[in-house]
Short mmCIF file of C-alpha atoms in Angstrom, two decimals:
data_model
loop_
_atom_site.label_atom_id
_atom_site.label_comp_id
_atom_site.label_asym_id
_atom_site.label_seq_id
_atom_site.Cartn_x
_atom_site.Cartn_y
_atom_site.Cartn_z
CA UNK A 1 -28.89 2.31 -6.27
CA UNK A 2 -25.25 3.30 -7.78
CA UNK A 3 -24.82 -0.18 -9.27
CA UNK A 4 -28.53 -0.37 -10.48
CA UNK A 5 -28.24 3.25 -12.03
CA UNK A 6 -24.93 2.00 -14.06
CA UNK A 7 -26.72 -0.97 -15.44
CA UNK A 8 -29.83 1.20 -16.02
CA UNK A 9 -27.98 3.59 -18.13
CA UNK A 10 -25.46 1.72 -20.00
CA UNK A 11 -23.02 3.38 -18.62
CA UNK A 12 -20.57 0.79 -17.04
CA UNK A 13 -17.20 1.23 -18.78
CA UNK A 14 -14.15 3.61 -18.02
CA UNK A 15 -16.47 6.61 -18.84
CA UNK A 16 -19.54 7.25 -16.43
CA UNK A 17 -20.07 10.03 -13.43
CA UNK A 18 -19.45 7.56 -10.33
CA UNK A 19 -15.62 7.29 -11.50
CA UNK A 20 -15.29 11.30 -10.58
CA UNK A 21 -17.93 10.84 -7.91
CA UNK A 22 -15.52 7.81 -6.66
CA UNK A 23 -12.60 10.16 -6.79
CA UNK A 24 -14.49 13.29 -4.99
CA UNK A 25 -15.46 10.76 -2.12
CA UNK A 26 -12.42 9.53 -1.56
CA UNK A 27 -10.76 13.41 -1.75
CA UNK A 28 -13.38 14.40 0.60
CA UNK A 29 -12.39 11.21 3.31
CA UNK A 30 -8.50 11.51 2.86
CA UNK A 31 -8.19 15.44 1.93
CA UNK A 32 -6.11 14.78 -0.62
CA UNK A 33 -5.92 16.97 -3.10
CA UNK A 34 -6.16 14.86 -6.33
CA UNK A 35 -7.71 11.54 -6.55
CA UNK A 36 -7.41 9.25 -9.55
CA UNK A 37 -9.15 6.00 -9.77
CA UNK A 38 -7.72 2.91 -11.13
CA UNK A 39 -7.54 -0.79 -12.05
CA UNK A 40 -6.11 -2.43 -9.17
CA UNK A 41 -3.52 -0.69 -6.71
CA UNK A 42 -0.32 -2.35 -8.70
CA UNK A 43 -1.46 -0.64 -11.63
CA UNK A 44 -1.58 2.74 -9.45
CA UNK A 45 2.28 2.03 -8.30
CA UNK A 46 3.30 1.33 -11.69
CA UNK A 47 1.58 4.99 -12.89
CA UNK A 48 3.02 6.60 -10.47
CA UNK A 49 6.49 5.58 -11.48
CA UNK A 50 6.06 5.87 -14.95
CA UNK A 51 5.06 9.49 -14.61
CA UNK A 52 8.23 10.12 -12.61
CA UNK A 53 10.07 8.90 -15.31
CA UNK A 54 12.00 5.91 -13.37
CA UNK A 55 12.58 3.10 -15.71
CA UNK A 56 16.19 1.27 -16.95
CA UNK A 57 19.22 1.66 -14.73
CA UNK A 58 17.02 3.05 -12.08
CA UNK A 59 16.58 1.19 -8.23
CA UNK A 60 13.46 1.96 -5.62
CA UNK A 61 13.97 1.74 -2.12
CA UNK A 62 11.41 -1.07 -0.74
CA UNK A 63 10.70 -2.81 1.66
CA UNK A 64 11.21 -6.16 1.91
CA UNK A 65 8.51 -7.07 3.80
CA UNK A 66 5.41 -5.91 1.55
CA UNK A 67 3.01 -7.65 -0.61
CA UNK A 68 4.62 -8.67 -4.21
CA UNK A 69 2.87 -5.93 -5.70
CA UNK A 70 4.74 -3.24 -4.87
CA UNK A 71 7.97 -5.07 -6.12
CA UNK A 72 5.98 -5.93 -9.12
CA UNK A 73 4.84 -2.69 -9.91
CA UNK A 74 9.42 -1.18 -9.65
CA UNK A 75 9.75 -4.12 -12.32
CA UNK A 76 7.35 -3.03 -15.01
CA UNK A 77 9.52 0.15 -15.12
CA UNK A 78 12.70 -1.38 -15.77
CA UNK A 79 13.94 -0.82 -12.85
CA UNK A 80 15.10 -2.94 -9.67
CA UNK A 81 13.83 -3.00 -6.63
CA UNK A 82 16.26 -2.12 -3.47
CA UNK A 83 15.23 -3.93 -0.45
CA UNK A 84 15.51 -2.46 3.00
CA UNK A 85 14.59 -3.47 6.46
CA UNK A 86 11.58 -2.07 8.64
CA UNK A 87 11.09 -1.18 12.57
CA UNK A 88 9.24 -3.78 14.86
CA UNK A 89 6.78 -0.71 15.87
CA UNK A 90 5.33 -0.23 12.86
CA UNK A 91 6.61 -2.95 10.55
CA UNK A 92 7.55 0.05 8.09
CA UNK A 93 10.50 1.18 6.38
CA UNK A 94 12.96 1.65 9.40
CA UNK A 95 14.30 4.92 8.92
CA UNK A 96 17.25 5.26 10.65
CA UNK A 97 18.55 1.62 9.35
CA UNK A 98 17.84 3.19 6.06
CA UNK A 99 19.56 6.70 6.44
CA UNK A 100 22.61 4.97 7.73
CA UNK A 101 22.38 2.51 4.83
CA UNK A 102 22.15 5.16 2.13
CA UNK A 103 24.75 7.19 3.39
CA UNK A 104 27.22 4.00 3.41
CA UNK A 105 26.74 2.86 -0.24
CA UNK A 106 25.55 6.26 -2.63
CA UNK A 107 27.14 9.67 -3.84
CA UNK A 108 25.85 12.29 -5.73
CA UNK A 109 26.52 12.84 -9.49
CA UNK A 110 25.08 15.68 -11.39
CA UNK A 111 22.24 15.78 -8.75
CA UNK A 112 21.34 12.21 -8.74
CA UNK A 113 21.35 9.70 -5.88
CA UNK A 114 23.57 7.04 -7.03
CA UNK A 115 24.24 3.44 -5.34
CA UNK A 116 27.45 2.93 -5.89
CA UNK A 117 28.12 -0.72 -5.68
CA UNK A 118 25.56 -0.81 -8.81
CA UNK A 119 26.05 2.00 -10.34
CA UNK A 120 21.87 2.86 -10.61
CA UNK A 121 20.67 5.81 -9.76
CA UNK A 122 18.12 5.30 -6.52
CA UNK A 123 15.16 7.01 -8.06
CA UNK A 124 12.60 6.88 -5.17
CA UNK A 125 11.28 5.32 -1.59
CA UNK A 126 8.24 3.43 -1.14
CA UNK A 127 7.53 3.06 2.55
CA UNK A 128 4.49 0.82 3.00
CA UNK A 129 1.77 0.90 5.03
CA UNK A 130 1.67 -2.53 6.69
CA UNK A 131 -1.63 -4.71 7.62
CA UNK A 132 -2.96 -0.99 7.91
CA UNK A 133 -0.49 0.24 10.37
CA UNK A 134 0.98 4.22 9.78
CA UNK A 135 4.75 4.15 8.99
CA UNK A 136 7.09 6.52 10.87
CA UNK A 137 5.89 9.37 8.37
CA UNK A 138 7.60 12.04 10.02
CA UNK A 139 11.31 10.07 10.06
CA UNK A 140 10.94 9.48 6.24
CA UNK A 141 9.74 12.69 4.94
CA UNK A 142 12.96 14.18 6.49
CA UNK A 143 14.89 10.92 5.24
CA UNK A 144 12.89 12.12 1.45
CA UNK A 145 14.43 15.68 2.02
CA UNK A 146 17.61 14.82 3.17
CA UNK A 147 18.61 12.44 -0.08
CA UNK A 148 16.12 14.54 -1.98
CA UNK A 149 14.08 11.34 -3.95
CA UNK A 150 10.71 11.09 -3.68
CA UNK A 151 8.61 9.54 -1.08
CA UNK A 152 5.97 7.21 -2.63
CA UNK A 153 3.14 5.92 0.15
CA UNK A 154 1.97 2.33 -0.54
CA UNK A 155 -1.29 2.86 1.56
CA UNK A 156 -2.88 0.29 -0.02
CA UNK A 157 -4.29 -1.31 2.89
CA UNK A 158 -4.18 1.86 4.69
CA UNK A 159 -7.91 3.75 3.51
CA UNK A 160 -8.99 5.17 7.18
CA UNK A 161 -5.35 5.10 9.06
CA UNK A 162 -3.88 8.14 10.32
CA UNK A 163 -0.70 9.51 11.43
CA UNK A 164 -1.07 12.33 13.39
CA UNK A 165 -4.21 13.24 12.61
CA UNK A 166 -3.31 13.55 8.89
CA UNK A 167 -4.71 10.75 6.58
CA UNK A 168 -1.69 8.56 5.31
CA UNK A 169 -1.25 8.73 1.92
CA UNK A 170 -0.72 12.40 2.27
CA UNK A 171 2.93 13.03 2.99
CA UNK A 172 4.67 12.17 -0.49
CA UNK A 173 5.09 13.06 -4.12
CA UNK A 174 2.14 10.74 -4.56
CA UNK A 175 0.45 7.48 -2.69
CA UNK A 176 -2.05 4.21 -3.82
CA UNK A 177 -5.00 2.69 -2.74
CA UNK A 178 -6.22 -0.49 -3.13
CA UNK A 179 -10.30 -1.63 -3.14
CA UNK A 180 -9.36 -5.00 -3.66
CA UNK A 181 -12.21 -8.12 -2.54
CA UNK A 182 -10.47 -8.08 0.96
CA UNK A 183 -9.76 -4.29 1.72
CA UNK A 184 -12.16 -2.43 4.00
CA UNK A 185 -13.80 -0.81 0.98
CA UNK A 186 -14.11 -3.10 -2.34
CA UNK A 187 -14.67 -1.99 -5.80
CA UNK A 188 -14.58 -6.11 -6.56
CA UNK A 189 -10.57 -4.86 -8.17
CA UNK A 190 -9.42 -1.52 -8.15
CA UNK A 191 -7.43 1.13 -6.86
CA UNK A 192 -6.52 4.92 -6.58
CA UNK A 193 -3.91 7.59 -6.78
CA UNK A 194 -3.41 10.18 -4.19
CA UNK A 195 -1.50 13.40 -4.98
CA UNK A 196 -1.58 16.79 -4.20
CA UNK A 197 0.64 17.77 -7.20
CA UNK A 198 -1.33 19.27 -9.66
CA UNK A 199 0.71 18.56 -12.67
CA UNK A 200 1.63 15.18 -11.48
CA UNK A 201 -2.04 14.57 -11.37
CA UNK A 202 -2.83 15.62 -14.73
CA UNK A 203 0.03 13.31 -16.24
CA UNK A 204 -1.49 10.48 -14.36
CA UNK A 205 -4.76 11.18 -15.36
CA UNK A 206 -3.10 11.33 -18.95
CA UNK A 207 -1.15 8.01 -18.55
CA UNK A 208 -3.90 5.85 -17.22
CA UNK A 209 -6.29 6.82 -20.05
CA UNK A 210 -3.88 5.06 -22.67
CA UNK A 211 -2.17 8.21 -22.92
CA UNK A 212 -4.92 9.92 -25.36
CA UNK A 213 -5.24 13.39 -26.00
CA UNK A 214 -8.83 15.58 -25.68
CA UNK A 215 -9.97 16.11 -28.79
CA UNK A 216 -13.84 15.91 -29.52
CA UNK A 217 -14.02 12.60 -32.05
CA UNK A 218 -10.35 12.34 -32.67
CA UNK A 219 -8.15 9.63 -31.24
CA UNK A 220 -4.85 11.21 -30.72
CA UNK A 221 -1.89 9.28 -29.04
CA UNK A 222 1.50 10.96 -28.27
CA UNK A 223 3.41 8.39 -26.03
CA UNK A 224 2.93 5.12 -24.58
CA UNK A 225 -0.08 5.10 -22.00
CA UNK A 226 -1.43 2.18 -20.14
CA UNK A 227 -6.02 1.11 -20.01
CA UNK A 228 -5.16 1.58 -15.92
CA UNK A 229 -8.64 3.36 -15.58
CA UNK A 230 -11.72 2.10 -13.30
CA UNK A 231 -14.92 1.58 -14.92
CA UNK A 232 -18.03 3.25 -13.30
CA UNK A 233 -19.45 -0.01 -12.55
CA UNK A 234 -16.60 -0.73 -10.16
CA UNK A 235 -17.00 3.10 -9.12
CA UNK A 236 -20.31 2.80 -8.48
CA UNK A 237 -20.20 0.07 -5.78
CA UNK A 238 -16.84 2.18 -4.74
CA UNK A 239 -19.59 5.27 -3.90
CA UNK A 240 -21.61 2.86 -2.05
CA UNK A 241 -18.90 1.30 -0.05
CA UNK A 242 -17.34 4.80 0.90
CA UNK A 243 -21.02 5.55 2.62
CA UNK A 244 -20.38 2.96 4.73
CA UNK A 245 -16.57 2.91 5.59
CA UNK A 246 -17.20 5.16 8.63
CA UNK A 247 -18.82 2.00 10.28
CA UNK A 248 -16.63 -0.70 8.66
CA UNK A 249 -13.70 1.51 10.46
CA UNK A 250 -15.38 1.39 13.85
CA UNK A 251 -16.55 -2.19 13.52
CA UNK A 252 -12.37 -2.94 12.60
CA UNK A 253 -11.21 -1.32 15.69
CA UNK A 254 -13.97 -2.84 17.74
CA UNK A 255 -12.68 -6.46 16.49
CA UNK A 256 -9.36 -5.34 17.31
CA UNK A 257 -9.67 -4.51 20.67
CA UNK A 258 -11.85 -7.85 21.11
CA UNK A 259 -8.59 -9.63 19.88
CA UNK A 260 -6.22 -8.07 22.23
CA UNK A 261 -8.67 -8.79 24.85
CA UNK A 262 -9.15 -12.11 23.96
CA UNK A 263 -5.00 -12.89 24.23
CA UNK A 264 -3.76 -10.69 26.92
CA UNK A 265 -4.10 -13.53 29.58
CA UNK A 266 -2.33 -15.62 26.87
CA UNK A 267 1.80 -16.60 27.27
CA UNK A 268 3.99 -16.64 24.26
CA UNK A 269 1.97 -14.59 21.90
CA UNK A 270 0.61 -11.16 21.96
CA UNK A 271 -1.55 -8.84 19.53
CA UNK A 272 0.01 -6.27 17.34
CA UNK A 273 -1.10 -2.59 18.39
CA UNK A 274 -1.05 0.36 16.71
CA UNK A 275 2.19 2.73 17.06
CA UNK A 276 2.10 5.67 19.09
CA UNK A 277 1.64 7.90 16.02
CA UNK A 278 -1.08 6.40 14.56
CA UNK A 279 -4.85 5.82 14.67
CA UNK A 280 -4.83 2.26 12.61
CA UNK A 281 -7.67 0.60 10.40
CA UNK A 282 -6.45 -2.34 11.76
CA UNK A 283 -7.28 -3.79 8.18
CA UNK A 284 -5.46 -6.99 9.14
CA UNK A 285 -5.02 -8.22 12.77
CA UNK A 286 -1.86 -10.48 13.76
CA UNK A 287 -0.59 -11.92 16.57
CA UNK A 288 3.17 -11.46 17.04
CA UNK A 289 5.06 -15.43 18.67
CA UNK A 290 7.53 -14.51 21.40
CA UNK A 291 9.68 -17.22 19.35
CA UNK A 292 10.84 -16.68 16.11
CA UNK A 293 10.64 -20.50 15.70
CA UNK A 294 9.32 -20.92 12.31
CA UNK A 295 8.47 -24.38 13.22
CA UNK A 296 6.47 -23.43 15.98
CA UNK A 297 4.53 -20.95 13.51
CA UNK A 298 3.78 -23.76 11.05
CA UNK A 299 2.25 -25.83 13.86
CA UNK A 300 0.05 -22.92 15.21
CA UNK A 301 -1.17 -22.36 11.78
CA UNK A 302 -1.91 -25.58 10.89
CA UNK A 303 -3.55 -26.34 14.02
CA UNK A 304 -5.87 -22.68 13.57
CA UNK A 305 -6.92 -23.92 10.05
CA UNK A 306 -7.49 -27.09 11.35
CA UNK A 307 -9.80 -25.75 13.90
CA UNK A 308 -11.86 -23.83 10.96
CA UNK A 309 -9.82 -21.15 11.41
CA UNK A 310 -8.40 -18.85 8.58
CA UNK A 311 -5.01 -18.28 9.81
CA UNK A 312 -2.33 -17.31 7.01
CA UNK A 313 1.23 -16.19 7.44
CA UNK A 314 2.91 -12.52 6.53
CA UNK A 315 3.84 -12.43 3.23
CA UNK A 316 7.02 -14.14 2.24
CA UNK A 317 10.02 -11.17 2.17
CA UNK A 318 10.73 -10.29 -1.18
CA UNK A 319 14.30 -10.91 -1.41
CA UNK A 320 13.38 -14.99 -0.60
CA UNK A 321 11.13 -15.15 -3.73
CA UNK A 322 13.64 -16.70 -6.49
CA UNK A 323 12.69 -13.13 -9.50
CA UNK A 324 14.20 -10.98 -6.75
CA UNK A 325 17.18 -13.18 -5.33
CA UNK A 326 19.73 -10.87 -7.22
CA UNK A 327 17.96 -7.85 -6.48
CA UNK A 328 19.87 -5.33 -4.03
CA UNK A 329 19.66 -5.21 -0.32
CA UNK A 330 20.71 -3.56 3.34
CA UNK A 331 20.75 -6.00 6.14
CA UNK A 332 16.86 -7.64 6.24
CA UNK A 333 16.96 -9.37 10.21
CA UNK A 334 14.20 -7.33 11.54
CA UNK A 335 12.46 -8.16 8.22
CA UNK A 336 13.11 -11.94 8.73
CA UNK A 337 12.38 -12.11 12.14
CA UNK A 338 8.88 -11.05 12.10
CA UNK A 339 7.87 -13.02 9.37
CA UNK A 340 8.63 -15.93 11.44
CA UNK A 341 6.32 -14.99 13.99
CA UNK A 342 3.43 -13.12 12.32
CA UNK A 343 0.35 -15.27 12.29
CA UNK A 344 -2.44 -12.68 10.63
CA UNK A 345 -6.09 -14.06 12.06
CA UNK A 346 -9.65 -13.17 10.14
CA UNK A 347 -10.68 -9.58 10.37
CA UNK A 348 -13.54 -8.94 7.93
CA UNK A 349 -15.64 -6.11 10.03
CA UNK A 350 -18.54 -8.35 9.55
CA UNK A 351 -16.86 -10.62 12.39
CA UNK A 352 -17.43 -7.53 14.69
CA UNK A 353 -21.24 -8.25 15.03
CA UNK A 354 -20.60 -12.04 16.56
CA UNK A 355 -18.89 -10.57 19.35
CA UNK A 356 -20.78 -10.95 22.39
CA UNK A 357 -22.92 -7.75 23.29
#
């Protein structure tokens, strides 16, 4: 009906009513405060930083274990990304690694964080939101107070997870979505801003509409702005997807328990589970080796594709990828460990309704 009504219209560019309907829905779901749509999730990121004014001579705390977006997104700035380690329990940012960390290498000049063995001022933390799973929220907002830098949420595969009670992507200065083809909700590519700062939401609003000013014919630019915004087509099927994400949620825990099920009389290899903190989307299942073997993972993934199935590894860690060899670091074993045994298995909720009655 959405999609039909766009194409009916005309109206299927940046400017249409399902983009604000898009962003009430999603306000409405997470209780955030401000909601702005937008391109794809990396383009969110990079907003977000732009509008804090990090750029040149500037690092980011983030994790090394995270999808190359959200190291991406740091670069586009200027600035470098600084990679940290995460927790086994929630494969986020690890927060006492990382307090202990900053207090070893950083002083304060004129107000700033600044690393000292590079001489950059640390200008914010991502912590990410891994396969779905609720970082330690609690640990790093205090960690966020206690260095006083922002706290940016990478919820991008995190739409429907909780911590607490309270929707992630609610604790920072400001957090993304992403409605990517393989996220529980798809716009086909897109993504969102969460905030509930009222003037950073305006600026991003600003930003992400090339930066132009309201004026009633005029076209009035007064700084650099980036074409970041959804069009209503892709906010259109966005409104029809969000009708539906309370069942996609319950059909994604429903798969997940299957899985645990399925491998609990199975040595050598157990499901991952949600933290203590958290009710999960479980957007992406994995099953954790006992043996950090990479060999051993190789073989079990080649043998699941083999079988039909569409196994894949974790990401690679950032700091392995040859653009971010140089780039700054704490100590990453936790980080390199578990990417030697994560094996992530299919977990479309569509695979919920095979499962036997």
């Amino acid at each position: 009906m959405y999609l039909k009504d766009c194409i009916d219209t005309g109206w299927v560019s940046t400017a249409g009513k399902y983009v604000e309907k898009f962003e009430h829905m999603i306000a409405n779901f997470t209780k955030a405060r401000h909601v702005v749509a937008t391109s794809s999730g990396t383009a969110a990121l990079h907003a977000i930083f732009s509008a804090l004014n990090i750029g040149c001579d500037d690092e980011v705390i983030v994790p090394s274990f995270t999808f190359v977006g959200t190291a991406n997104a740091v670069t586009y700035t200027g600035a470098t990304p600084h990679f940290v380690d995460i927790e086994r329990i929630s494969l986020g940012l690890d927060a006492k690694k990382l307090r202990k960390h900053l207090k070893s290498i950083t002083t304060r000049e004129n107000a700033e964080l600044i690393n000292c063995k590079t001489g950059k001022r640390i200008a914010a933390i991502v912590c990410v939101h891994a396969f779905g799973h609720p970082s330690d929220l609690d640990a790093l907002s205090d960690l966020s107070n206690e260095f006083r830098i922002p706290l940016i949420e990478d919820a991008a595969e995190a739409l429907g997870s909780y911590y607490n009670h309270k929707h992630t992507g609610t604790f920072g200065r400001a957090s993304i979505l992403s409605f990517n083809g393989n996220k529980t909700i798809t716009t086909g590519g897109g993504g969102a801003i969460l905030t509930n700062d009222t003037t950073l939401a305006d600026k991003l609003r600003y930003l992400t509409s090339t930066a132009k000013e309201k004026h009633q014919w005029e076209f009035i630019h007064q700084e650099i702005g980036f074409n970041y915004r959804l069009p209503n087509i892709n906010a259109a099927l966005g409104c029809a997807q969000m009708e539906k994400l309370p069942d996609f949620l319950i059909q994604k825990r429903k798969l997940a328990k299957a899985y645990k099920e399925a491998f609990s009389s199975i040595d050598g290899v157990n499901i991952f589970s949600e933290p203590r903190w958290a009710k999960s989307n479980y957007w992406l299942n994995f099953l954790v080796l006992e043996t950090s073997d990479v060999s051993f993972r190789d073989k079990s993934l080649a043998a699941l594709n083999n079988a039909g199935y569409g196994a894949r590894p974790a990401w690679r860690p950032m700091h392995l990828l040859p653009m971010f060899k140089t780039a700054y670091r704490s100590d990453l074993s936790v980080t390199e460990d578990m990417y030697a045994r994560i094996i992530n298995v299919p977990s479309s909720s569509q695979l919920s309704e095979r499962l036997p009655k």
